[in-house]
Amino acid sequence: DAKTTQPPSMDCAEGRAANLPCNHSTISGNEYVYWYRQIHSQGPQYIIHGLKNNETNEMASLIITEDRKSSTLILPHATLRDTAVYYCIVRVLNTGNQFYFGTGTSLTVIP
Amino acid sequence: EAQVTQNPRYLITVTGKKLTVTCSQNMNHEYMSWYRQDPGLGLRQIYYSMNVEVTDKGDVPEGYKVSRKEKRNFPLILESPSPNQTSLYFCASSGLNRGIDEQFFGPGTRLTVL
């Protein structure tokens, strides 16, 4: 699976949109982009995933560039409870093989 | 309630004393995995299993063993723990036929090896 690059930390004002970037320039055609987050020392939580089209669910939106070399996770109205480490992962769907979480982006939502 | 459970949640032990951390899921998931988390290194995969009797190494398997004799259980075994295995450990599971590949994580086990 391809590896990803994320900024180590970001801040966002409460109520504003949080835009978390991820670079995956070596992604291959059958690899999906996944996002998870980890609040404090709890187990990570799945947020969203996509292949090449933009995706939206009740938690977030995922924007993938046309060349698929980067993506952005958008939390439309960040709250204090969104303070967490966000992990961007690329992998082939449902292969059950290795997961590379990396070190993620630590997002702090500021009141 | 669908969940992944781990026991114990906290453990302090001494070097060389064999220990087992249990992991159990009630979602009939095929895929199970163990991770360790250390400051500055993020989450790293230790072992994973795609089904009963099928296990494979992750990024950092040295010093660990696993077994998958039943679908619901995936214990992590440290035969001779060392201080560098002091870490926060997470077990996770996922259903391979769900088309989403969402992993569900347990609450974590904080292990200290003296």
CSV table of C-alpha atoms in Angstrom, one decimal:
chain,number,residue,atom,x,y,z
A,1,ASP,CA,0.0,0.0,0.0
A,2,ALA,CA,1.1,3.6,-0.7
A,3,LYS,CA,2.2,5.8,2.1
A,4,THR,CA,0.8,9.2,3.0
A,5,THR,CA,2.1,12.5,4.2
A,6,GLN,CA,0.2,14.7,6.6
A,7,PRO,CA,1.1,17.9,8.5
A,8,PRO,CA,1.8,17.0,12.1
A,9,SER,CA,-0.6,19.6,13.6
A,10,MET,CA,-3.3,22.1,12.7
A,11,ASP,CA,-5.6,24.5,14.6
A,12,CYS,CA,-9.1,25.4,13.7
A,13,ALA,CA,-11.6,27.8,15.3
A,14,GLU,CA,-14.8,26.3,16.7
A,15,GLY,CA,-17.6,26.6,14.2
A,16,ARG,CA,-15.4,27.0,11.2
A,17,ALA,CA,-14.5,24.3,8.6
A,18,ALA,CA,-11.5,22.2,9.3
A,19,ASN,CA,-9.6,21.2,6.2
A,20,LEU,CA,-7.1,18.5,6.7
A,21,PRO,CA,-4.8,17.7,3.8
A,22,CYS,CA,-3.2,14.4,2.8
A,23,ASN,CA,-0.6,13.7,0.2
A,24,HIS,CA,-0.5,10.3,-1.4
A,25,SER,CA,1.4,10.9,-4.6
A,26,THR,CA,2.3,7.2,-5.1
A,27,ILE,CA,-1.3,5.9,-4.8
A,28,SER,CA,-2.2,3.2,-7.3
A,29,GLY,CA,-5.4,2.9,-9.3
A,30,ASN,CA,-7.1,0.4,-7.0
A,31,GLU,CA,-6.3,2.0,-3.7
A,32,TYR,CA,-8.9,3.9,-1.7
A,33,VAL,CA,-8.3,6.8,0.6
A,34,TYR,CA,-9.5,6.3,4.2
A,35,TRP,CA,-9.7,8.6,7.1
A,36,TYR,CA,-9.8,7.7,10.7
A,37,ARG,CA,-9.5,9.8,13.9
A,38,GLN,CA,-8.4,9.1,17.4
A,39,ILE,CA,-9.6,11.1,20.3
A,40,HIS,CA,-7.1,11.2,23.1
A,41,SER,CA,-6.0,7.6,23.8
A,42,GLN,CA,-9.2,5.9,22.6
A,43,GLY,CA,-9.3,3.4,19.8
A,44,PRO,CA,-9.3,5.1,16.3
A,45,GLN,CA,-12.7,5.7,14.7
A,46,TYR,CA,-13.5,5.3,11.0
A,47,ILE,CA,-14.7,8.5,9.3
A,48,ILE,CA,-15.0,8.1,5.6
A,49,HIS,CA,-13.3,6.6,2.5
A,50,GLY,CA,-13.4,7.1,-1.2
A,51,LEU,CA,-11.8,6.1,-4.5
A,52,LYS,CA,-11.9,9.1,-6.9
A,53,ASN,CA,-15.2,10.8,-6.4
A,54,ASN,CA,-15.9,13.2,-3.6
A,55,GLU,CA,-17.7,11.6,-0.7
A,56,THR,CA,-19.9,13.0,2.1
A,57,ASN,CA,-21.4,11.4,5.2
A,58,GLU,CA,-22.8,12.7,8.4
A,59,MET,CA,-19.3,13.2,9.9
A,60,ALA,CA,-17.3,14.8,7.1
A,61,SER,CA,-16.6,15.3,3.4
A,62,LEU,CA,-13.7,13.9,1.4
A,63,ILE,CA,-12.3,15.7,-1.6
A,64,ILE,CA,-9.9,13.8,-3.8
A,65,THR,CA,-8.0,15.6,-6.5
A,66,GLU,CA,-8.5,14.5,-10.1
A,67,ASP,CA,-5.0,13.0,-10.3
A,68,ARG,CA,-5.7,11.3,-6.9
A,69,LYS,CA,-2.3,12.4,-5.6
A,70,SER,CA,-3.8,14.3,-2.7
A,71,SER,CA,-7.1,14.6,-0.8
A,72,THR,CA,-8.7,16.8,1.9
A,73,LEU,CA,-10.9,15.8,4.7
A,74,ILE,CA,-13.4,18.6,5.6
A,75,LEU,CA,-15.2,18.8,8.9
A,76,PRO,CA,-17.8,21.5,8.0
A,77,HIS,CA,-18.4,23.0,11.4
A,78,ALA,CA,-15.7,21.9,13.8
A,79,THR,CA,-16.6,21.5,17.5
A,80,LEU,CA,-14.3,21.0,20.5
A,81,ARG,CA,-15.1,17.3,20.4
A,82,ASP,CA,-13.4,17.1,17.0
A,83,THR,CA,-10.1,17.7,18.6
A,84,ALA,CA,-8.2,14.5,17.8
A,85,VAL,CA,-5.5,13.0,15.7
A,86,TYR,CA,-6.6,12.4,12.1
A,87,TYR,CA,-5.1,9.6,10.0
A,88,CYS,CA,-5.1,9.4,6.3
A,89,ILE,CA,-4.6,5.9,4.9
A,90,VAL,CA,-4.5,4.5,1.4
A,91,ARG,CA,-5.1,0.8,0.7
A,92,VAL,CA,-6.9,-1.6,-1.5
A,93,LEU,CA,-10.5,-2.1,-0.5
A,94,ASN,CA,-11.4,-5.1,1.6
A,95,THR,CA,-8.2,-7.0,1.1
A,96,GLY,CA,-7.8,-7.4,4.8
A,97,ASN,CA,-4.1,-6.9,4.6
A,98,GLN,CA,-1.8,-4.4,6.3
A,99,PHE,CA,-3.0,-1.0,7.5
A,100,TYR,CA,-0.4,1.8,7.6
A,101,PHE,CA,-1.7,4.5,10.0
A,102,GLY,CA,1.3,6.7,10.2
A,103,THR,CA,1.5,9.6,12.7
A,104,GLY,CA,-1.5,11.6,11.4
A,105,THR,CA,-2.4,15.2,12.0
A,106,SER,CA,-3.2,16.5,15.4
A,107,LEU,CA,-6.2,18.8,15.1
A,108,THR,CA,-6.9,21.3,17.9
A,109,VAL,CA,-10.3,23.1,17.8
A,110,ILE,CA,-10.0,26.4,19.5
A,111,PRO,CA,-13.0,27.9,21.3
B,1,GLU,CA,-24.0,-4.0,21.6
B,2,ALA,CA,-21.4,-4.5,18.8
B,3,GLN,CA,-18.0,-4.2,20.3
B,4,VAL,CA,-14.4,-5.2,20.6
B,5,THR,CA,-13.2,-6.0,24.1
B,6,GLN,CA,-9.7,-6.2,25.4
B,7,ASN,CA,-8.4,-7.5,28.7
B,8,PRO,CA,-6.7,-6.4,30.8
B,9,ARG,CA,-7.0,-2.7,30.2
B,10,TYR,CA,-3.9,-2.0,32.3
B,11,LEU,CA,-1.0,-4.3,33.1
B,12,ILE,CA,2.3,-3.8,34.8
B,13,THR,CA,4.7,-6.7,34.6
B,14,VAL,CA,8.3,-7.6,34.8
B,15,THR,CA,10.8,-8.5,32.1
B,16,GLY,CA,10.5,-12.1,30.9
B,17,LYS,CA,7.2,-13.0,32.5
B,18,LYS,CA,4.9,-14.4,29.8
B,19,LEU,CA,1.6,-12.6,29.3
B,20,THR,CA,-1.4,-12.7,27.1
B,21,VAL,CA,-3.7,-9.8,26.2
B,22,THR,CA,-7.1,-11.1,25.0
B,23,CYS,CA,-9.2,-9.6,22.3
B,24,SER,CA,-12.8,-10.6,21.5
B,25,GLN,CA,-15.4,-9.3,19.0
B,26,ASN,CA,-19.1,-10.0,18.8
B,27,MET,CA,-19.7,-8.9,15.2
B,28,ASN,CA,-18.7,-12.1,13.4
B,29,HIS,CA,-15.9,-10.2,11.7
B,30,GLU,CA,-13.3,-12.1,9.6
B,31,TYR,CA,-10.5,-9.6,9.9
B,32,MET,CA,-8.8,-8.9,13.3
B,33,SER,CA,-5.6,-7.0,14.0
B,34,TRP,CA,-3.3,-5.8,16.7
B,35,TYR,CA,-1.6,-2.4,16.9
B,36,ARG,CA,0.8,-0.7,19.2
B,37,GLN,CA,1.0,3.0,19.7
B,38,ASP,CA,4.0,4.8,20.9
B,39,PRO,CA,4.6,8.6,21.2
B,40,GLY,CA,5.9,10.0,18.0
B,41,LEU,CA,5.5,6.8,16.1
B,42,GLY,CA,1.8,6.6,15.6
B,43,LEU,CA,-0.1,3.4,15.3
B,44,ARG,CA,1.9,0.4,14.0
B,45,GLN,CA,0.5,-2.9,13.1
B,46,ILE,CA,1.8,-6.0,14.9
B,47,TYR,CA,-0.1,-8.9,13.4
B,48,TYR,CA,-3.4,-9.4,11.5
B,49,SER,CA,-5.6,-12.2,10.7
B,50,MET,CA,-8.0,-12.6,7.8
B,51,ASN,CA,-9.8,-15.5,9.2
B,52,VAL,CA,-9.6,-18.5,11.5
B,53,GLU,CA,-6.1,-20.1,11.4
B,54,VAL,CA,-4.9,-17.4,9.0
B,55,THR,CA,-2.4,-14.9,10.5
B,56,ASP,CA,0.3,-12.7,9.1
B,57,LYS,CA,2.9,-10.2,10.2
B,58,GLY,CA,2.4,-6.5,10.2
B,59,ASP,CA,5.1,-3.9,10.6
B,60,VAL,CA,6.4,-4.8,14.0
B,61,PRO,CA,5.9,-8.5,14.8
B,62,GLU,CA,9.1,-9.1,16.6
B,63,GLY,CA,8.6,-10.3,20.2
B,64,TYR,CA,4.9,-11.1,19.7
B,65,LYS,CA,2.8,-14.1,18.8
B,66,VAL,CA,-0.9,-14.4,18.0
B,67,SER,CA,-3.3,-17.2,17.4
B,68,ARG,CA,-6.8,-17.3,15.7
B,69,LYS,CA,-8.4,-20.6,16.8
B,70,GLU,CA,-11.9,-19.1,16.9
B,71,LYS,CA,-13.4,-16.3,14.8
B,72,ARG,CA,-14.2,-14.1,17.7
B,73,ASN,CA,-10.9,-14.2,19.6
B,74,PHE,CA,-7.4,-13.0,18.7
B,75,PRO,CA,-5.1,-13.1,21.7
B,76,LEU,CA,-1.7,-11.3,21.6
B,77,ILE,CA,1.0,-13.2,23.4
B,78,LEU,CA,4.3,-11.8,24.7
B,79,GLU,CA,6.4,-14.9,25.5
B,80,SER,CA,9.2,-12.9,27.1
B,81,PRO,CA,8.3,-9.2,27.5
B,82,SER,CA,10.9,-6.6,27.5
B,83,PRO,CA,10.8,-2.9,28.5
B,84,ASN,CA,10.7,-1.8,24.8
B,85,GLN,CA,7.3,-3.5,24.6
B,86,THR,CA,5.9,-1.0,27.0
B,87,SER,CA,3.1,0.6,24.9
B,88,LEU,CA,-0.6,1.2,24.3
B,89,TYR,CA,-2.1,-1.8,22.5
B,90,PHE,CA,-5.2,-1.8,20.4
B,91,CYS,CA,-7.1,-4.7,18.9
B,92,ALA,CA,-9.4,-4.1,15.9
B,93,SER,CA,-11.8,-6.1,13.7
B,94,SER,CA,-13.5,-5.6,10.4
B,95,GLY,CA,-15.9,-7.5,8.2
B,96,LEU,CA,-14.4,-8.3,4.9
B,97,ASN,CA,-17.7,-8.6,3.1
B,98,ARG,CA,-19.1,-5.3,4.1
B,99,GLY,CA,-17.7,-3.3,1.3
B,100,ILE,CA,-16.7,-0.5,3.6
B,101,ASP,CA,-13.6,-1.9,5.3
B,102,GLU,CA,-14.3,0.0,8.5
B,103,GLN,CA,-12.2,-1.3,11.4
B,104,PHE,CA,-13.7,-1.3,14.9
B,105,PHE,CA,-11.2,-0.7,17.7
B,106,GLY,CA,-11.1,-1.9,21.2
B,107,PRO,CA,-10.5,0.4,24.2
B,108,GLY,CA,-6.8,-0.3,24.4
B,109,THR,CA,-4.5,-2.0,26.8
B,110,ARG,CA,-1.8,0.0,28.5
B,111,LEU,CA,1.2,-2.3,29.2
B,112,THR,CA,4.2,-1.4,31.2
B,113,VAL,CA,7.2,-3.8,31.3
B,114,LEU,CA,9.7,-3.1,34.1
